[in-house]
Amino acid sequence: MIAIKARMAQKHGRKKTTVPEFLVFTLPLILFLLILYGTLIWNFYVSTANWVSTAPDYTFTGLKWYKFLLNQNRFLVDVQNNLKWLILGVVPTTMIAIFLAYLLELAPFPGVESYVRTLILYPVAMSFVVTGTVWSWLYQPDKGVFNTILGSLGIHSPFTYTNDPATATYWLILIFVWQYLGFSVIIIQSSFRTTELQEMVEAATVDGASKLRTLFLVIIPNIRSGILVLVSLLLINSLKVFDIVWIVTRGGPGISTDVLATNMIVTAYDQRLASAGAAIGVIIFLIAFILVIPYTIYALKKWFE
């Protein structure tokens, strides 16, 4: 298309105008950085102001709202719950994804892998709002699908699922694992497909290594980059989880399932403490930034090798 326009310009006696190649990439990059980091800087600025109602007040208050949060029991509960999400949402998902990906590689029939991969990818296509709504129906103590099935099997002491403050967070994390499992399997499978790894697996098979030994001693050590990418993505997504908690429990019962993201919304919009809500947003960003440092260091090492 560009070549045609150039010929037309020459035909009509006009000079062809060219745009330097670096501008094609530089201008969108600058715009992206301004939008991304501009909002981060603005959010930090608001967190140091005194915005406590619908009328903005940009009076500088320093770290007042950060100290305010540290003295709030709800904030401490949020941190504990987010730690549960970071551990129980990431470790089981990663481990199950590795085993499922390996089982798909061992599938005896060529078509089995594609069908199974399609099935496990369906949850990824669903929005968290839809996922949360569906699972809230499944978890209903009286008419939920799970307790109905248990009742038909003769188990008439139904689970309370997300209605029990002691276990509600764990049932929510199960939804997260279910949603991200297919995505995780695809990332791990892509790490299996390198030529070098395939040759090492064949060599281990020739040497008589069992499938399990091959997985732990050959495959897993050689797909560390893929595992690190997956863990980094899962850590960030589990840290900023909001939709599942908001749709299924709204942070309840009480504040037993509350997380930093839901607290941020409640603080900023329901309690009209915009500066305190912005402070929670800054804390979420800092934690996420720290969590991706290992992946960044690993990626830079690979880049300069």
PDB file of C-alpha atoms in Angstrom:
ATOM      1  CA  MET A   1       0.000   0.000   0.000  1.00  0.00           C
ATOM      2  CA  ILE A   2       2.842   2.393   0.870  1.00  0.00           C
ATOM      3  CA  ALA A   3       4.618   1.540  -2.399  1.00  0.00           C
ATOM      4  CA  ILE A   4       1.455   2.309  -4.416  1.00  0.00           C
ATOM      5  CA  LYS A   5       1.072   5.687  -2.696  1.00  0.00           C
ATOM      6  CA  ALA A   6       4.735   6.473  -3.411  1.00  0.00           C
ATOM      7  CA  ARG A   7       4.288   5.714  -7.131  1.00  0.00           C
ATOM      8  CA  MET A   8       1.147   7.855  -7.252  1.00  0.00           C
ATOM      9  CA  ALA A   9       3.011  10.712  -5.613  1.00  0.00           C
ATOM     10  CA  GLN A  10       5.854  10.461  -8.133  1.00  0.00           C
ATOM     11  CA  LYS A  11       3.384  10.298 -11.013  1.00  0.00           C
ATOM     12  CA  HIS A  12       1.721  13.538  -9.948  1.00  0.00           C
ATOM     13  CA  GLY A  13       5.023  15.268  -9.347  1.00  0.00           C
ATOM     14  CA  ARG A  14       4.855  15.251  -5.555  1.00  0.00           C
ATOM     15  CA  LYS A  15       7.799  14.394  -3.346  1.00  0.00           C
ATOM     16  CA  LYS A  16       7.523  11.280  -1.234  1.00  0.00           C
ATOM     17  CA  THR A  17       7.549  12.042   2.482  1.00  0.00           C
ATOM     18  CA  THR A  18       9.123   9.513   4.807  1.00  0.00           C
ATOM     19  CA  VAL A  19       8.827   9.126   8.559  1.00  0.00           C
ATOM     20  CA  PRO A  20      11.977   8.047  10.424  1.00  0.00           C
ATOM     21  CA  GLU A  21      11.619   4.470  11.560  1.00  0.00           C
ATOM     22  CA  PHE A  22      12.515   5.217  15.169  1.00  0.00           C
ATOM     23  CA  LEU A  23       9.539   7.587  15.441  1.00  0.00           C
ATOM     24  CA  VAL A  24       7.153   4.776  14.526  1.00  0.00           C
ATOM     25  CA  PHE A  25       8.140   2.938  17.714  1.00  0.00           C
ATOM     26  CA  THR A  26       9.267   5.817  19.933  1.00  0.00           C
ATOM     27  CA  LEU A  27       6.085   7.898  19.893  1.00  0.00           C
ATOM     28  CA  PRO A  28       3.720   5.034  20.895  1.00  0.00           C
ATOM     29  CA  LEU A  29       6.242   3.954  23.549  1.00  0.00           C
ATOM     30  CA  ILE A  30       6.385   7.459  25.022  1.00  0.00           C
ATOM     31  CA  LEU A  31       2.583   7.648  25.045  1.00  0.00           C
ATOM     32  CA  PHE A  32       2.373   4.235  26.743  1.00  0.00           C
ATOM     33  CA  LEU A  33       4.925   5.203  29.405  1.00  0.00           C
ATOM     34  CA  LEU A  34       3.165   8.507  30.070  1.00  0.00           C
ATOM     35  CA  ILE A  35      -0.173   6.758  30.586  1.00  0.00           C
ATOM     36  CA  LEU A  36       1.299   3.942  32.692  1.00  0.00           C
ATOM     37  CA  TYR A  37       3.730   5.802  34.920  1.00  0.00           C
ATOM     38  CA  GLY A  38       1.770   9.041  34.868  1.00  0.00           C
ATOM     39  CA  THR A  39      -1.144   7.316  36.578  1.00  0.00           C
ATOM     40  CA  LEU A  40       1.223   5.652  39.064  1.00  0.00           C
ATOM     41  CA  ILE A  41       2.795   8.990  39.976  1.00  0.00           C
ATOM     42  CA  TRP A  42      -0.628  10.609  40.274  1.00  0.00           C
ATOM     43  CA  ASN A  43      -1.847   7.763  42.487  1.00  0.00           C
ATOM     44  CA  PHE A  44       1.156   8.178  44.795  1.00  0.00           C
ATOM     45  CA  TYR A  45       0.550  11.931  44.932  1.00  0.00           C
ATOM     46  CA  VAL A  46      -3.091  11.398  45.936  1.00  0.00           C
ATOM     47  CA  SER A  47      -1.974   8.946  48.648  1.00  0.00           C
ATOM     48  CA  THR A  48       0.044  11.753  50.279  1.00  0.00           C
ATOM     49  CA  ALA A  49      -2.847  14.243  50.100  1.00  0.00           C
ATOM     50  CA  ASN A  50      -5.870  14.686  52.374  1.00  0.00           C
ATOM     51  CA  TRP A  51      -8.705  13.664  50.029  1.00  0.00           C
ATOM     52  CA  VAL A  52     -11.381  12.410  52.421  1.00  0.00           C
ATOM     53  CA  SER A  53     -14.643  13.310  50.703  1.00  0.00           C
ATOM     54  CA  THR A  54     -16.077  13.934  47.253  1.00  0.00           C
ATOM     55  CA  ALA A  55     -14.253  17.289  47.107  1.00  0.00           C
ATOM     56  CA  PRO A  56     -10.525  16.842  46.300  1.00  0.00           C
ATOM     57  CA  ASP A  57      -8.097  18.193  48.891  1.00  0.00           C
ATOM     58  CA  TYR A  58      -4.459  18.069  47.816  1.00  0.00           C
ATOM     59  CA  THR A  59      -2.987  19.276  51.106  1.00  0.00           C
ATOM     60  CA  PHE A  60       0.250  17.347  51.638  1.00  0.00           C
ATOM     61  CA  THR A  61       0.013  14.939  54.594  1.00  0.00           C
ATOM     62  CA  GLY A  62       3.113  12.793  54.059  1.00  0.00           C
ATOM     63  CA  LEU A  63       2.696   9.159  55.055  1.00  0.00           C
ATOM     64  CA  LYS A  64      -0.381   9.801  57.181  1.00  0.00           C
ATOM     65  CA  TRP A  65      -2.617   7.357  55.311  1.00  0.00           C
ATOM     66  CA  TYR A  66      -0.004   4.610  55.261  1.00  0.00           C
ATOM     67  CA  LYS A  67       0.227   4.850  59.058  1.00  0.00           C
ATOM     68  CA  PHE A  68      -3.567   4.914  59.198  1.00  0.00           C
ATOM     69  CA  LEU A  69      -3.747   1.635  57.262  1.00  0.00           C
ATOM     70  CA  LEU A  70      -1.169  -0.091  59.458  1.00  0.00           C
ATOM     71  CA  ASN A  71      -3.360   0.603  62.477  1.00  0.00           C
ATOM     72  CA  GLN A  72      -6.447  -0.894  60.826  1.00  0.00           C
ATOM     73  CA  ASN A  73      -7.306  -4.513  61.655  1.00  0.00           C
ATOM     74  CA  ARG A  74      -8.960  -4.882  58.245  1.00  0.00           C
ATOM     75  CA  PHE A  75      -5.708  -4.017  56.461  1.00  0.00           C
ATOM     76  CA  LEU A  76      -3.803  -6.651  58.445  1.00  0.00           C
ATOM     77  CA  VAL A  77      -6.471  -9.251  57.594  1.00  0.00           C
ATOM     78  CA  ASP A  78      -6.131  -8.265  53.929  1.00  0.00           C
ATOM     79  CA  VAL A  79      -2.374  -8.812  53.998  1.00  0.00           C
ATOM     80  CA  GLN A  80      -2.825 -12.259  55.574  1.00  0.00           C
ATOM     81  CA  ASN A  81      -5.434 -13.223  52.978  1.00  0.00           C
ATOM     82  CA  ASN A  82      -3.266 -11.985  50.121  1.00  0.00           C
ATOM     83  CA  LEU A  83      -0.408 -14.123  51.437  1.00  0.00           C
ATOM     84  CA  LYS A  84      -2.740 -17.129  51.318  1.00  0.00           C
ATOM     85  CA  TRP A  85      -3.602 -16.269  47.716  1.00  0.00           C
ATOM     86  CA  LEU A  86       0.063 -15.843  46.787  1.00  0.00           C
ATOM     87  CA  ILE A  87       1.020 -19.251  48.179  1.00  0.00           C
ATOM     88  CA  LEU A  88      -2.057 -21.431  47.657  1.00  0.00           C
ATOM     89  CA  GLY A  89      -3.016 -19.830  44.367  1.00  0.00           C
ATOM     90  CA  VAL A  90       0.426 -20.165  42.784  1.00  0.00           C
ATOM     91  CA  VAL A  91       2.096 -23.335  44.090  1.00  0.00           C
ATOM     92  CA  PRO A  92      -0.745 -25.851  43.421  1.00  0.00           C
ATOM     93  CA  THR A  93      -1.539 -24.279  40.034  1.00  0.00           C
ATOM     94  CA  THR A  94       2.083 -24.529  38.917  1.00  0.00           C
ATOM     95  CA  MET A  95       2.553 -28.103  40.158  1.00  0.00           C
ATOM     96  CA  ILE A  96      -0.692 -29.397  38.639  1.00  0.00           C
ATOM     97  CA  ALA A  97       0.080 -27.599  35.364  1.00  0.00           C
ATOM     98  CA  ILE A  98       3.491 -29.298  35.104  1.00  0.00           C
ATOM     99  CA  PHE A  99       2.008 -32.773  35.640  1.00  0.00           C
ATOM    100  CA  LEU A 100      -0.909 -32.175  33.257  1.00  0.00           C
ATOM    101  CA  ALA A 101       1.381 -30.792  30.575  1.00  0.00           C
ATOM    102  CA  TYR A 102       3.643 -33.838  30.918  1.00  0.00           C
ATOM    103  CA  LEU A 103       0.668 -36.221  30.754  1.00  0.00           C
ATOM    104  CA  LEU A 104      -0.509 -34.501  27.571  1.00  0.00           C
ATOM    105  CA  GLU A 105       2.954 -34.988  26.093  1.00  0.00           C
ATOM    106  CA  LEU A 106       2.638 -38.708  26.875  1.00  0.00           C
ATOM    107  CA  ALA A 107      -0.866 -38.977  25.348  1.00  0.00           C
ATOM    108  CA  PRO A 108      -1.009 -42.232  23.318  1.00  0.00           C
ATOM    109  CA  PHE A 109      -3.245 -40.805  20.598  1.00  0.00           C
ATOM    110  CA  PRO A 110      -2.395 -37.631  18.653  1.00  0.00           C
ATOM    111  CA  GLY A 111      -5.928 -36.217  18.861  1.00  0.00           C
ATOM    112  CA  VAL A 112      -6.230 -36.591  22.639  1.00  0.00           C
ATOM    113  CA  GLU A 113      -3.861 -33.731  23.390  1.00  0.00           C
ATOM    114  CA  SER A 114      -5.692 -31.186  21.230  1.00  0.00           C
ATOM    115  CA  TYR A 115      -9.124 -32.113  22.657  1.00  0.00           C
ATOM    116  CA  VAL A 116      -7.970 -32.002  26.278  1.00  0.00           C
ATOM    117  CA  ARG A 117      -6.110 -28.739  25.733  1.00  0.00           C
ATOM    118  CA  THR A 118      -9.255 -27.190  24.246  1.00  0.00           C
ATOM    119  CA  LEU A 119     -11.330 -28.325  27.234  1.00  0.00           C
ATOM    120  CA  ILE A 120      -8.951 -26.980  29.867  1.00  0.00           C
ATOM    121  CA  LEU A 121      -8.669 -23.658  28.027  1.00  0.00           C
ATOM    122  CA  TYR A 122     -12.404 -22.935  28.270  1.00  0.00           C
ATOM    123  CA  PRO A 123     -12.172 -21.413  31.779  1.00  0.00           C
ATOM    124  CA  VAL A 124      -9.569 -18.918  30.534  1.00  0.00           C
ATOM    125  CA  ALA A 125     -12.073 -17.553  28.009  1.00  0.00           C
ATOM    126  CA  MET A 126     -14.597 -16.821  30.767  1.00  0.00           C
ATOM    127  CA  SER A 127     -14.530 -13.460  32.521  1.00  0.00           C
ATOM    128  CA  PHE A 128     -14.037 -13.452  36.286  1.00  0.00           C
ATOM    129  CA  VAL A 129     -17.522 -12.010  36.696  1.00  0.00           C
ATOM    130  CA  VAL A 130     -19.080 -14.989  34.903  1.00  0.00           C
ATOM    131  CA  THR A 131     -16.790 -17.416  36.720  1.00  0.00           C
ATOM    132  CA  GLY A 132     -17.611 -15.925  40.112  1.00  0.00           C
ATOM    133  CA  THR A 133     -21.346 -16.000  39.418  1.00  0.00           C
ATOM    134  CA  VAL A 134     -21.296 -19.642  38.310  1.00  0.00           C
ATOM    135  CA  TRP A 135     -19.219 -20.794  41.280  1.00  0.00           C
ATOM    136  CA  SER A 136     -21.371 -18.864  43.746  1.00  0.00           C
ATOM    137  CA  TRP A 137     -24.295 -20.981  42.501  1.00  0.00           C
ATOM    138  CA  LEU A 138     -22.229 -24.141  42.870  1.00  0.00           C
ATOM    139  CA  TYR A 139     -21.273 -23.181  46.426  1.00  0.00           C
ATOM    140  CA  GLN A 140     -24.799 -22.451  47.696  1.00  0.00           C
ATOM    141  CA  PRO A 141     -25.321 -24.506  50.894  1.00  0.00           C
ATOM    142  CA  ASP A 142     -29.012 -25.273  50.297  1.00  0.00           C
ATOM    143  CA  LYS A 143     -29.517 -25.636  46.552  1.00  0.00           C
ATOM    144  CA  GLY A 144     -25.973 -25.627  45.248  1.00  0.00           C
ATOM    145  CA  VAL A 145     -24.843 -28.287  42.798  1.00  0.00           C
ATOM    146  CA  PHE A 146     -22.060 -29.625  45.018  1.00  0.00           C
ATOM    147  CA  ASN A 147     -24.237 -30.195  48.083  1.00  0.00           C
ATOM    148  CA  THR A 148     -27.023 -31.615  45.908  1.00  0.00           C
ATOM    149  CA  ILE A 149     -24.593 -34.219  44.563  1.00  0.00           C
ATOM    150  CA  LEU A 150     -23.327 -34.988  48.073  1.00  0.00           C
ATOM    151  CA  GLY A 151     -26.926 -35.383  49.270  1.00  0.00           C
ATOM    152  CA  SER A 152     -27.662 -37.868  46.491  1.00  0.00           C
ATOM    153  CA  LEU A 153     -24.646 -39.864  47.687  1.00  0.00           C
ATOM    154  CA  GLY A 154     -26.053 -40.015  51.207  1.00  0.00           C
ATOM    155  CA  ILE A 155     -23.963 -37.207  52.698  1.00  0.00           C
ATOM    156  CA  HIS A 156     -26.559 -35.018  54.395  1.00  0.00           C
ATOM    157  CA  SER A 157     -24.260 -32.691  56.348  1.00  0.00           C
ATOM    158  CA  PRO A 158     -23.709 -30.057  53.673  1.00  0.00           C
ATOM    159  CA  PHE A 159     -20.544 -27.996  53.425  1.00  0.00           C
ATOM    160  CA  THR A 160     -21.023 -24.293  54.027  1.00  0.00           C
ATOM    161  CA  TYR A 161     -18.242 -23.378  51.582  1.00  0.00           C
ATOM    162  CA  THR A 162     -17.878 -19.579  51.373  1.00  0.00           C
ATOM    163  CA  ASN A 163     -20.356 -19.038  54.224  1.00  0.00           C
ATOM    164  CA  ASP A 164     -17.803 -20.334  56.731  1.00  0.00           C
ATOM    165  CA  PRO A 165     -15.302 -17.585  57.707  1.00  0.00           C
ATOM    166  CA  ALA A 166     -12.648 -20.186  58.546  1.00  0.00           C
ATOM    167  CA  THR A 167     -12.593 -21.804  55.088  1.00  0.00           C
ATOM    168  CA  ALA A 168     -14.152 -19.249  52.723  1.00  0.00           C
ATOM    169  CA  THR A 169     -10.824 -17.940  51.392  1.00  0.00           C
ATOM    170  CA  TYR A 170      -9.673 -21.453  50.457  1.00  0.00           C
ATOM    171  CA  TRP A 171     -12.833 -22.094  48.431  1.00  0.00           C
ATOM    172  CA  LEU A 172     -12.241 -18.820  46.582  1.00  0.00           C
ATOM    173  CA  ILE A 173      -8.645 -19.798  45.834  1.00  0.00           C
ATOM    174  CA  LEU A 174      -9.960 -23.042  44.324  1.00  0.00           C
ATOM    175  CA  ILE A 175     -11.846 -20.938  41.759  1.00  0.00           C
ATOM    176  CA  PHE A 176      -8.610 -19.109  40.891  1.00  0.00           C
ATOM    177  CA  VAL A 177      -6.747 -22.397  40.399  1.00  0.00           C
ATOM    178  CA  TRP A 178      -9.549 -23.719  38.177  1.00  0.00           C
ATOM    179  CA  GLN A 179      -9.573 -20.569  36.033  1.00  0.00           C
ATOM    180  CA  TYR A 180      -5.815 -20.324  35.489  1.00  0.00           C
ATOM    181  CA  LEU A 181      -4.970 -24.016  35.154  1.00  0.00           C
ATOM    182  CA  GLY A 182      -5.482 -24.243  31.386  1.00  0.00           C
ATOM    183  CA  PHE A 183      -3.458 -21.084  30.785  1.00  0.00           C
ATOM    184  CA  SER A 184      -0.673 -22.485  32.972  1.00  0.00           C
ATOM    185  CA  VAL A 185      -0.616 -25.814  31.119  1.00  0.00           C
ATOM    186  CA  ILE A 186      -0.155 -24.033  27.778  1.00  0.00           C
ATOM    187  CA  ILE A 187       2.808 -22.021  29.086  1.00  0.00           C
ATOM    188  CA  ILE A 188       4.496 -25.144  30.484  1.00  0.00           C
ATOM    189  CA  GLN A 189       3.805 -27.110  27.302  1.00  0.00           C
ATOM    190  CA  SER A 190       5.441 -24.415  25.202  1.00  0.00           C
ATOM    191  CA  SER A 191       8.605 -24.915  27.278  1.00  0.00           C
ATOM    192  CA  PHE A 192       8.549 -28.647  26.489  1.00  0.00           C
ATOM    193  CA  ARG A 193       8.768 -28.070  22.744  1.00  0.00           C
ATOM    194  CA  THR A 194      12.398 -26.970  22.478  1.00  0.00           C
ATOM    195  CA  THR A 195      14.591 -29.219  20.323  1.00  0.00           C
ATOM    196  CA  GLU A 196      17.324 -29.434  22.958  1.00  0.00           C
ATOM    197  CA  LEU A 197      14.913 -30.658  25.636  1.00  0.00           C
ATOM    198  CA  GLN A 198      13.367 -33.231  23.294  1.00  0.00           C
ATOM    199  CA  GLU A 199      16.825 -34.663  22.601  1.00  0.00           C
ATOM    200  CA  MET A 200      17.591 -34.853  26.335  1.00  0.00           C
ATOM    201  CA  VAL A 201      14.305 -36.669  27.004  1.00  0.00           C
ATOM    202  CA  GLU A 202      15.063 -39.164  24.230  1.00  0.00           C
ATOM    203  CA  ALA A 203      18.548 -39.737  25.680  1.00  0.00           C
ATOM    204  CA  ALA A 204      17.084 -40.332  29.156  1.00  0.00           C
ATOM    205  CA  THR A 205      14.577 -42.803  27.699  1.00  0.00           C
ATOM    206  CA  VAL A 206      17.354 -44.696  25.919  1.00  0.00           C
ATOM    207  CA  ASP A 207      19.282 -44.847  29.202  1.00  0.00           C
ATOM    208  CA  GLY A 208      16.278 -46.535  30.832  1.00  0.00           C
ATOM    209  CA  ALA A 209      15.053 -43.641  32.989  1.00  0.00           C
ATOM    210  CA  SER A 210      11.425 -43.915  34.100  1.00  0.00           C
ATOM    211  CA  LYS A 211       8.860 -41.306  33.101  1.00  0.00           C
ATOM    212  CA  LEU A 212       8.804 -39.883  36.630  1.00  0.00           C
ATOM    213  CA  ARG A 213      12.592 -39.631  36.886  1.00  0.00           C
ATOM    214  CA  THR A 214      12.700 -38.022  33.459  1.00  0.00           C
ATOM    215  CA  LEU A 215      10.181 -35.414  34.593  1.00  0.00           C
ATOM    216  CA  PHE A 216      11.981 -34.471  37.814  1.00  0.00           C
ATOM    217  CA  LEU A 217      15.618 -34.882  36.751  1.00  0.00           C
ATOM    218  CA  VAL A 218      15.526 -33.820  33.097  1.00  0.00           C
ATOM    219  CA  ILE A 219      12.432 -31.816  32.203  1.00  0.00           C
ATOM    220  CA  ILE A 220      11.781 -29.597  35.247  1.00  0.00           C
ATOM    221  CA  PRO A 221      15.419 -28.375  35.592  1.00  0.00           C
ATOM    222  CA  ASN A 222      15.408 -27.434  31.901  1.00  0.00           C
ATOM    223  CA  ILE A 223      12.118 -25.539  31.829  1.00  0.00           C
ATOM    224  CA  ARG A 224      12.986 -23.165  34.660  1.00  0.00           C
ATOM    225  CA  SER A 225      12.494 -20.127  32.438  1.00  0.00           C
ATOM    226  CA  GLY A 226       8.942 -21.197  31.568  1.00  0.00           C
ATOM    227  CA  ILE A 227       8.166 -21.981  35.213  1.00  0.00           C
ATOM    228  CA  LEU A 228       9.546 -18.597  36.286  1.00  0.00           C
ATOM    229  CA  VAL A 229       7.391 -16.781  33.724  1.00  0.00           C
ATOM    230  CA  LEU A 230       4.316 -18.700  34.870  1.00  0.00           C
ATOM    231  CA  VAL A 231       5.002 -18.130  38.568  1.00  0.00           C
ATOM    232  CA  SER A 232       5.550 -14.403  37.983  1.00  0.00           C
ATOM    233  CA  LEU A 233       2.235 -14.077  36.118  1.00  0.00           C
ATOM    234  CA  LEU A 234       0.350 -16.094  38.726  1.00  0.00           C
ATOM    235  CA  LEU A 235       1.869 -14.073  41.568  1.00  0.00           C
ATOM    236  CA  ILE A 236       0.772 -10.789  40.013  1.00  0.00           C
ATOM    237  CA  ASN A 237      -2.722 -12.051  39.184  1.00  0.00           C
ATOM    238  CA  SER A 238      -3.225 -13.558  42.633  1.00  0.00           C
ATOM    239  CA  LEU A 239      -2.036 -10.334  44.263  1.00  0.00           C
ATOM    240  CA  LYS A 240      -4.469  -8.114  42.355  1.00  0.00           C
ATOM    241  CA  VAL A 241      -7.393 -10.543  42.620  1.00  0.00           C
ATOM    242  CA  PHE A 242     -10.646  -8.650  42.969  1.00  0.00           C
ATOM    243  CA  ASP A 243     -13.456  -9.963  40.766  1.00  0.00           C
ATOM    244  CA  ILE A 244     -13.766 -13.428  42.309  1.00  0.00           C
ATOM    245  CA  VAL A 245     -13.863 -12.110  45.873  1.00  0.00           C
ATOM    246  CA  TRP A 246     -16.228  -9.260  45.043  1.00  0.00           C
ATOM    247  CA  ILE A 247     -18.720 -11.367  43.081  1.00  0.00           C
ATOM    248  CA  VAL A 248     -18.815 -14.396  45.392  1.00  0.00           C
ATOM    249  CA  THR A 249     -18.458 -12.981  48.921  1.00  0.00           C
ATOM    250  CA  ARG A 250     -17.912  -9.190  48.798  1.00  0.00           C
ATOM    251  CA  GLY A 251     -15.135  -9.812  51.309  1.00  0.00           C
ATOM    252  CA  GLY A 252     -17.424 -11.629  53.751  1.00  0.00           C
ATOM    253  CA  PRO A 253     -18.512 -13.237  55.917  1.00  0.00           C
ATOM    254  CA  GLY A 254     -17.481 -10.121  57.837  1.00  0.00           C
ATOM    255  CA  ILE A 255     -14.026  -9.351  56.465  1.00  0.00           C
ATOM    256  CA  SER A 256     -12.815 -12.962  56.451  1.00  0.00           C
ATOM    257  CA  THR A 257     -12.184 -13.074  52.662  1.00  0.00           C
ATOM    258  CA  ASP A 258     -11.293  -9.415  52.182  1.00  0.00           C
ATOM    259  CA  VAL A 259      -8.144  -8.684  50.154  1.00  0.00           C
ATOM    260  CA  LEU A 260      -6.187  -5.525  49.392  1.00  0.00           C
ATOM    261  CA  ALA A 261      -8.017  -4.829  46.125  1.00  0.00           C
ATOM    262  CA  THR A 262     -11.507  -5.085  47.643  1.00  0.00           C
ATOM    263  CA  ASN A 263     -10.421  -2.977  50.612  1.00  0.00           C
ATOM    264  CA  MET A 264      -9.106  -0.350  48.200  1.00  0.00           C
ATOM    265  CA  ILE A 265     -12.515  -0.061  46.492  1.00  0.00           C
ATOM    266  CA  VAL A 266     -14.455   0.023  49.765  1.00  0.00           C
ATOM    267  CA  THR A 267     -12.092   2.585  51.306  1.00  0.00           C
ATOM    268  CA  ALA A 268     -11.973   4.893  48.292  1.00  0.00           C
ATOM    269  CA  TYR A 269     -15.626   4.781  47.205  1.00  0.00           C
ATOM    270  CA  ASP A 270     -17.793   3.575  50.097  1.00  0.00           C
ATOM    271  CA  GLN A 271     -15.912   5.306  52.916  1.00  0.00           C
ATOM    272  CA  ARG A 272     -14.938   8.275  50.692  1.00  0.00           C
ATOM    273  CA  LEU A 273     -11.285   8.070  51.801  1.00  0.00           C
ATOM    274  CA  ALA A 274      -9.708   8.518  48.383  1.00  0.00           C
ATOM    275  CA  SER A 275      -6.195   9.120  49.718  1.00  0.00           C
ATOM    276  CA  ALA A 276      -6.308   5.971  51.861  1.00  0.00           C
ATOM    277  CA  GLY A 277      -7.568   3.971  48.869  1.00  0.00           C
ATOM    278  CA  ALA A 278      -4.732   5.380  46.754  1.00  0.00           C
ATOM    279  CA  ALA A 279      -2.258   4.329  49.466  1.00  0.00           C
ATOM    280  CA  ILE A 280      -3.528   0.739  49.223  1.00  0.00           C
ATOM    281  CA  GLY A 281      -3.047   0.924  45.444  1.00  0.00           C
ATOM    282  CA  VAL A 282       0.561   2.039  45.926  1.00  0.00           C
ATOM    283  CA  ILE A 283       1.174  -0.854  48.333  1.00  0.00           C
ATOM    284  CA  ILE A 284      -0.238  -3.354  45.813  1.00  0.00           C
ATOM    285  CA  PHE A 285       2.048  -1.940  43.109  1.00  0.00           C
ATOM    286  CA  LEU A 286       5.142  -2.105  45.331  1.00  0.00           C
ATOM    287  CA  ILE A 287       4.457  -5.720  46.309  1.00  0.00           C
ATOM    288  CA  ALA A 288       3.905  -6.676  42.649  1.00  0.00           C
ATOM    289  CA  PHE A 289       7.108  -4.870  41.667  1.00  0.00           C
ATOM    290  CA  ILE A 290       9.102  -6.782  44.281  1.00  0.00           C
ATOM    291  CA  LEU A 291       7.576 -10.098  43.197  1.00  0.00           C
ATOM    292  CA  VAL A 292       8.666  -9.706  39.552  1.00  0.00           C
ATOM    293  CA  ILE A 293      12.264  -8.768  40.413  1.00  0.00           C
ATOM    294  CA  PRO A 294      13.502 -12.427  40.264  1.00  0.00           C
ATOM    295  CA  TYR A 295      12.049 -12.840  36.768  1.00  0.00           C
ATOM    296  CA  THR A 296      13.522  -9.509  35.655  1.00  0.00           C
ATOM    297  CA  ILE A 297      16.990 -10.481  36.893  1.00  0.00           C
ATOM    298  CA  TYR A 298      16.739 -13.883  35.193  1.00  0.00           C
ATOM    299  CA  ALA A 299      15.570 -12.309  31.917  1.00  0.00           C
ATOM    300  CA  LEU A 300      18.408  -9.765  31.958  1.00  0.00           C
ATOM    301  CA  LYS A 301      20.969 -12.512  32.559  1.00  0.00           C
ATOM    302  CA  LYS A 302      19.611 -14.453  29.582  1.00  0.00           C
ATOM    303  CA  TRP A 303      19.641 -11.288  27.463  1.00  0.00           C
ATOM    304  CA  PHE A 304      23.319 -10.537  28.110  1.00  0.00           C
ATOM    305  CA  GLU A 305      24.549 -14.136  27.808  1.00  0.00           C
TER     306      GLU A 305
END
